[in-house]
Amino acid sequence: MKVDEIVRRVRERSRRLASGLPVANPPLGSDFSLNGVVPVPESWRPAAVLVPLVRRESGMTVLLTQRTDDMPSHAGQIAFPGGRQQAEDADAVATALRETEEEVGLAPCFVDVIGPVDLYRTGTGYEITPIVGIVTPGFITRADPREVADVFEVPLAHFLDERNHRIDSRVWQGRERRYYAMPYGERYIWGATAGMLKNLHFVLTAGE
């Protein structure tokens, strides 16, 4: 998919979301969308992630992280760089860029922010704003060893091909939960990360 088309589609989605214009609902709004249950905590905790689309000569890639095995939550899972919004962050974009630089060393000067896409709510009470950005090559990653075990890239084409989307399940808190998974080789990409990628697939392929 060409960069210009990605930018056009994301910017249009961002514009319509910001202005309150009607938009088609994305496939997933929360971790529990596939189970017909949406958790309603007393208050959602705002967070943001960067969806870094790297402009490679061989085609666009998505930069992802693998969390360390000793993290207090989501240990070992694959995620976008990002985290909880802090008081000093001006907005979700500031959160996503700050967290990305802290976690993987990707400086904001390499990121052309395109805009936010649909919110995603997690079973742990976070309301995540995914911020899509086009990343210019030349950066050097530097993983924070306290949080990030690995930084890697997956071709965007892998996530745009619906044949690579599947629904898996596991028992959690005594109930069977279903969720999207998009494995890539030995990488098991699932849960909120796969959910946000499913929504990005929707934004980038709607009408095709």
PDB file of C-alpha atoms in Angstrom, residues 30-194:
ATOM      1  CA  SER A  30     -12.400  -3.239  23.480  1.00  0.00           C
ATOM      2  CA  ASP A  31     -10.703  -6.438  24.580  1.00  0.00           C
ATOM      3  CA  PHE A  32     -14.129  -7.970  25.107  1.00  0.00           C
ATOM      4  CA  SER A  33     -15.805  -6.978  21.837  1.00  0.00           C
ATOM      5  CA  LEU A  34     -15.763 -10.538  20.502  1.00  0.00           C
ATOM      6  CA  ASN A  35     -17.473 -11.803  23.662  1.00  0.00           C
ATOM      7  CA  GLY A  36     -20.379  -9.364  23.760  1.00  0.00           C
ATOM      8  CA  VAL A  37     -19.149  -7.856  27.038  1.00  0.00           C
ATOM      9  CA  VAL A  38     -17.687  -4.367  27.456  1.00  0.00           C
ATOM     10  CA  PRO A  39     -16.203  -3.711  30.898  1.00  0.00           C
ATOM     11  CA  VAL A  40     -17.323  -0.458  32.498  1.00  0.00           C
ATOM     12  CA  PRO A  41     -14.852   0.639  35.185  1.00  0.00           C
ATOM     13  CA  GLU A  42     -15.574   3.696  37.305  1.00  0.00           C
ATOM     14  CA  SER A  43     -13.250   5.692  35.070  1.00  0.00           C
ATOM     15  CA  TRP A  44     -11.095   4.811  32.092  1.00  0.00           C
ATOM     16  CA  ARG A  45      -7.396   5.582  32.446  1.00  0.00           C
ATOM     17  CA  PRO A  46      -6.146   7.449  29.346  1.00  0.00           C
ATOM     18  CA  ALA A  47      -3.198   5.996  27.480  1.00  0.00           C
ATOM     19  CA  ALA A  48      -1.708   6.281  24.012  1.00  0.00           C
ATOM     20  CA  VAL A  49       0.453   4.184  21.741  1.00  0.00           C
ATOM     21  CA  LEU A  50       2.368   4.999  18.606  1.00  0.00           C
ATOM     22  CA  VAL A  51       1.555   2.883  15.562  1.00  0.00           C
ATOM     23  CA  PRO A  52       4.949   3.339  13.836  1.00  0.00           C
ATOM     24  CA  LEU A  53       4.788   2.629  10.100  1.00  0.00           C
ATOM     25  CA  VAL A  54       8.365   2.531   8.856  1.00  0.00           C
ATOM     26  CA  ARG A  55       9.014   3.632   5.275  1.00  0.00           C
ATOM     27  CA  ARG A  56      11.267   0.837   3.929  1.00  0.00           C
ATOM     28  CA  GLU A  57      12.363   0.401   0.301  1.00  0.00           C
ATOM     29  CA  SER A  58      10.855  -3.092   0.293  1.00  0.00           C
ATOM     30  CA  GLY A  59       7.519  -1.803   1.627  1.00  0.00           C
ATOM     31  CA  MET A  60       6.022  -0.345   4.777  1.00  0.00           C
ATOM     32  CA  THR A  61       6.632  -2.156   8.047  1.00  0.00           C
ATOM     33  CA  VAL A  62       5.112  -1.903  11.537  1.00  0.00           C
ATOM     34  CA  LEU A  63       7.541  -1.449  14.424  1.00  0.00           C
ATOM     35  CA  LEU A  64       6.556  -3.472  17.500  1.00  0.00           C
ATOM     36  CA  THR A  65       8.037  -4.354  20.871  1.00  0.00           C
ATOM     37  CA  GLN A  66       8.124  -7.474  22.984  1.00  0.00           C
ATOM     38  CA  ARG A  67       7.727  -6.773  26.673  1.00  0.00           C
ATOM     39  CA  THR A  68      10.088  -8.269  29.218  1.00  0.00           C
ATOM     40  CA  ASP A  69       9.044 -11.428  31.055  1.00  0.00           C
ATOM     41  CA  ASP A  70       9.136  -9.740  34.463  1.00  0.00           C
ATOM     42  CA  MET A  71       6.714  -6.895  33.714  1.00  0.00           C
ATOM     43  CA  PRO A  72       3.881  -6.664  36.274  1.00  0.00           C
ATOM     44  CA  SER A  73       1.260  -6.801  33.507  1.00  0.00           C
ATOM     45  CA  HIS A  74       1.230  -8.255  29.992  1.00  0.00           C
ATOM     46  CA  ALA A  75       4.648  -9.817  30.544  1.00  0.00           C
ATOM     47  CA  GLY A  76       6.265 -11.125  27.374  1.00  0.00           C
ATOM     48  CA  GLN A  77       3.497  -9.863  25.133  1.00  0.00           C
ATOM     49  CA  ILE A  78       3.943  -8.002  21.857  1.00  0.00           C
ATOM     50  CA  ALA A  79       2.839  -4.383  21.934  1.00  0.00           C
ATOM     51  CA  PHE A  80       3.052  -0.984  20.321  1.00  0.00           C
ATOM     52  CA  PRO A  81       5.350   1.437  22.142  1.00  0.00           C
ATOM     53  CA  GLY A  82       3.266   3.604  24.443  1.00  0.00           C
ATOM     54  CA  GLY A  83       1.767   3.892  27.870  1.00  0.00           C
ATOM     55  CA  ARG A  84      -0.315   5.816  30.351  1.00  0.00           C
ATOM     56  CA  GLN A  85      -0.865   9.527  29.813  1.00  0.00           C
ATOM     57  CA  GLN A  86       0.996  11.676  32.334  1.00  0.00           C
ATOM     58  CA  ALA A  87      -0.032  15.062  33.712  1.00  0.00           C
ATOM     59  CA  GLU A  88       2.780  16.807  31.820  1.00  0.00           C
ATOM     60  CA  ASP A  89       1.655  15.385  28.448  1.00  0.00           C
ATOM     61  CA  ALA A  90      -0.195  17.965  26.364  1.00  0.00           C
ATOM     62  CA  ASP A  91      -2.241  15.333  24.546  1.00  0.00           C
ATOM     63  CA  ALA A  92      -2.271  11.742  23.299  1.00  0.00           C
ATOM     64  CA  VAL A  93       0.322  12.532  20.632  1.00  0.00           C
ATOM     65  CA  ALA A  94       2.725  13.812  23.301  1.00  0.00           C
ATOM     66  CA  THR A  95       2.157  10.651  25.359  1.00  0.00           C
ATOM     67  CA  ALA A  96       2.785   8.334  22.414  1.00  0.00           C
ATOM     68  CA  LEU A  97       5.966  10.124  21.319  1.00  0.00           C
ATOM     69  CA  ARG A  98       7.368  10.404  24.857  1.00  0.00           C
ATOM     70  CA  GLU A  99       6.706   6.761  25.684  1.00  0.00           C
ATOM     71  CA  THR A 100       8.130   5.604  22.353  1.00  0.00           C
ATOM     72  CA  GLU A 101      11.380   7.476  22.893  1.00  0.00           C
ATOM     73  CA  GLU A 102      11.640   6.180  26.462  1.00  0.00           C
ATOM     74  CA  GLU A 103      10.901   2.564  25.526  1.00  0.00           C
ATOM     75  CA  VAL A 104      12.757   2.093  22.240  1.00  0.00           C
ATOM     76  CA  GLY A 105      14.862   5.227  21.715  1.00  0.00           C
ATOM     77  CA  LEU A 106      12.963   6.341  18.600  1.00  0.00           C
ATOM     78  CA  ALA A 107      13.303  10.145  18.600  1.00  0.00           C
ATOM     79  CA  PRO A 108      10.260  12.231  17.576  1.00  0.00           C
ATOM     80  CA  CYS A 109      12.263  13.868  14.761  1.00  0.00           C
ATOM     81  CA  PHE A 110      12.001  10.585  12.834  1.00  0.00           C
ATOM     82  CA  VAL A 111       8.194  10.435  13.200  1.00  0.00           C
ATOM     83  CA  ASP A 112       5.727  12.254  10.949  1.00  0.00           C
ATOM     84  CA  VAL A 113       2.534  12.077  13.005  1.00  0.00           C
ATOM     85  CA  ILE A 114      -0.496  11.465  10.785  1.00  0.00           C
ATOM     86  CA  GLY A 115      -3.184  11.381  13.451  1.00  0.00           C
ATOM     87  CA  PRO A 116      -5.212   9.314  15.889  1.00  0.00           C
ATOM     88  CA  VAL A 117      -7.568   6.521  14.952  1.00  0.00           C
ATOM     89  CA  ASP A 118     -10.321   4.797  16.935  1.00  0.00           C
ATOM     90  CA  LEU A 119     -10.043   4.412  20.713  1.00  0.00           C
ATOM     91  CA  TYR A 120      -9.485   0.951  22.140  1.00  0.00           C
ATOM     92  CA  ARG A 121     -10.460  -0.053  25.684  1.00  0.00           C
ATOM     93  CA  THR A 122      -8.666  -2.820  27.535  1.00  0.00           C
ATOM     94  CA  GLY A 123      -9.902  -5.241  30.143  1.00  0.00           C
ATOM     95  CA  THR A 124      -7.447  -3.652  32.575  1.00  0.00           C
ATOM     96  CA  GLY A 125      -9.287  -0.328  32.397  1.00  0.00           C
ATOM     97  CA  TYR A 126      -7.192   1.656  29.913  1.00  0.00           C
ATOM     98  CA  GLU A 127      -8.650   3.738  27.090  1.00  0.00           C
ATOM     99  CA  ILE A 128      -5.946   3.769  24.443  1.00  0.00           C
ATOM    100  CA  THR A 129      -5.590   6.300  21.638  1.00  0.00           C
ATOM    101  CA  PRO A 130      -3.537   4.811  18.774  1.00  0.00           C
ATOM    102  CA  ILE A 131      -1.469   7.517  17.041  1.00  0.00           C
ATOM    103  CA  VAL A 132      -0.389   6.584  13.516  1.00  0.00           C
ATOM    104  CA  GLY A 133       2.983   7.935  12.400  1.00  0.00           C
ATOM    105  CA  ILE A 134       5.187   7.471   9.349  1.00  0.00           C
ATOM    106  CA  VAL A 135       8.757   6.750  10.454  1.00  0.00           C
ATOM    107  CA  THR A 136      11.751   7.775   8.363  1.00  0.00           C
ATOM    108  CA  PRO A 137      14.607   5.217   8.301  1.00  0.00           C
ATOM    109  CA  GLY A 138      17.935   6.145   9.866  1.00  0.00           C
ATOM    110  CA  PHE A 139      16.859   5.851  13.474  1.00  0.00           C
ATOM    111  CA  ILE A 140      18.603   3.547  15.931  1.00  0.00           C
ATOM    112  CA  THR A 141      16.519   1.658  18.469  1.00  0.00           C
ATOM    113  CA  ARG A 142      17.627   1.476  22.083  1.00  0.00           C
ATOM    114  CA  ALA A 143      15.326  -0.755  24.106  1.00  0.00           C
ATOM    115  CA  ASP A 144      14.721   0.125  27.751  1.00  0.00           C
ATOM    116  CA  PRO A 145      15.767  -3.158  29.430  1.00  0.00           C
ATOM    117  CA  ARG A 146      13.279  -2.628  32.258  1.00  0.00           C
ATOM    118  CA  GLU A 147      10.328  -2.848  29.866  1.00  0.00           C
ATOM    119  CA  VAL A 148      11.362  -4.032  26.415  1.00  0.00           C
ATOM    120  CA  ALA A 149      13.002  -7.343  25.583  1.00  0.00           C
ATOM    121  CA  ASP A 150      13.040  -6.844  21.804  1.00  0.00           C
ATOM    122  CA  VAL A 151      12.186  -4.361  19.056  1.00  0.00           C
ATOM    123  CA  PHE A 152      11.304  -5.706  15.617  1.00  0.00           C
ATOM    124  CA  GLU A 153       9.400  -4.936  12.422  1.00  0.00           C
ATOM    125  CA  VAL A 154       6.663  -6.809  10.564  1.00  0.00           C
ATOM    126  CA  PRO A 155       5.599  -6.000   6.985  1.00  0.00           C
ATOM    127  CA  LEU A 156       2.400  -3.940   6.983  1.00  0.00           C
ATOM    128  CA  ALA A 157       1.188  -6.195   4.165  1.00  0.00           C
ATOM    129  CA  HIS A 158       1.001  -9.061   6.674  1.00  0.00           C
ATOM    130  CA  PHE A 159      -1.621  -7.219   8.717  1.00  0.00           C
ATOM    131  CA  LEU A 160      -3.520  -5.951   5.667  1.00  0.00           C
ATOM    132  CA  ASP A 161      -4.038  -9.526   4.434  1.00  0.00           C
ATOM    133  CA  GLU A 162      -7.156 -10.801   6.186  1.00  0.00           C
ATOM    134  CA  ARG A 163      -5.986 -14.374   5.713  1.00  0.00           C
ATOM    135  CA  ASN A 164      -3.515 -13.649   8.530  1.00  0.00           C
ATOM    136  CA  HIS A 165      -6.285 -12.659  10.969  1.00  0.00           C
ATOM    137  CA  ARG A 166      -7.682 -15.363  13.176  1.00  0.00           C
ATOM    138  CA  ILE A 167      -9.789 -15.649  16.312  1.00  0.00           C
ATOM    139  CA  ASP A 168      -8.274 -17.627  19.188  1.00  0.00           C
ATOM    140  CA  SER A 169      -9.552 -18.231  22.702  1.00  0.00           C
ATOM    141  CA  ARG A 170      -8.359 -18.973  26.213  1.00  0.00           C
ATOM    142  CA  VAL A 171      -9.872 -19.205  29.681  1.00  0.00           C
ATOM    143  CA  TRP A 172      -9.464 -16.027  31.727  1.00  0.00           C
ATOM    144  CA  GLN A 173     -11.033 -15.421  35.142  1.00  0.00           C
ATOM    145  CA  GLY A 174     -13.030 -18.620  34.749  1.00  0.00           C
ATOM    146  CA  ARG A 175     -14.538 -17.749  31.370  1.00  0.00           C
ATOM    147  CA  GLU A 176     -13.549 -18.496  27.820  1.00  0.00           C
ATOM    148  CA  ARG A 177     -12.505 -15.299  26.052  1.00  0.00           C
ATOM    149  CA  ARG A 178     -12.112 -14.885  22.296  1.00  0.00           C
ATOM    150  CA  TYR A 179      -9.664 -12.435  20.749  1.00  0.00           C
ATOM    151  CA  TYR A 180      -7.902 -11.653  17.487  1.00  0.00           C
ATOM    152  CA  ALA A 181      -4.448 -13.027  16.814  1.00  0.00           C
ATOM    153  CA  MET A 182      -2.133 -12.297  13.884  1.00  0.00           C
ATOM    154  CA  PRO A 183       0.925 -14.551  14.300  1.00  0.00           C
ATOM    155  CA  TYR A 184       4.015 -13.722  12.280  1.00  0.00           C
ATOM    156  CA  GLY A 185       6.572 -16.512  12.239  1.00  0.00           C
ATOM    157  CA  GLU A 186       7.446 -17.214  15.872  1.00  0.00           C
ATOM    158  CA  ARG A 187       5.818 -13.964  17.011  1.00  0.00           C
ATOM    159  CA  TYR A 188       2.375 -14.375  18.560  1.00  0.00           C
ATOM    160  CA  ILE A 189       0.625 -11.028  18.154  1.00  0.00           C
ATOM    161  CA  TRP A 190      -2.712 -10.998  19.967  1.00  0.00           C
ATOM    162  CA  GLY A 191      -5.034  -9.197  22.354  1.00  0.00           C
ATOM    163  CA  ALA A 192      -5.182  -5.402  22.353  1.00  0.00           C
ATOM    164  CA  THR A 193      -2.315  -5.102  19.850  1.00  0.00           C
ATOM    165  CA  ALA A 194      -4.052  -7.380  17.357  1.00  0.00           C
TER     166      ALA A 194
END
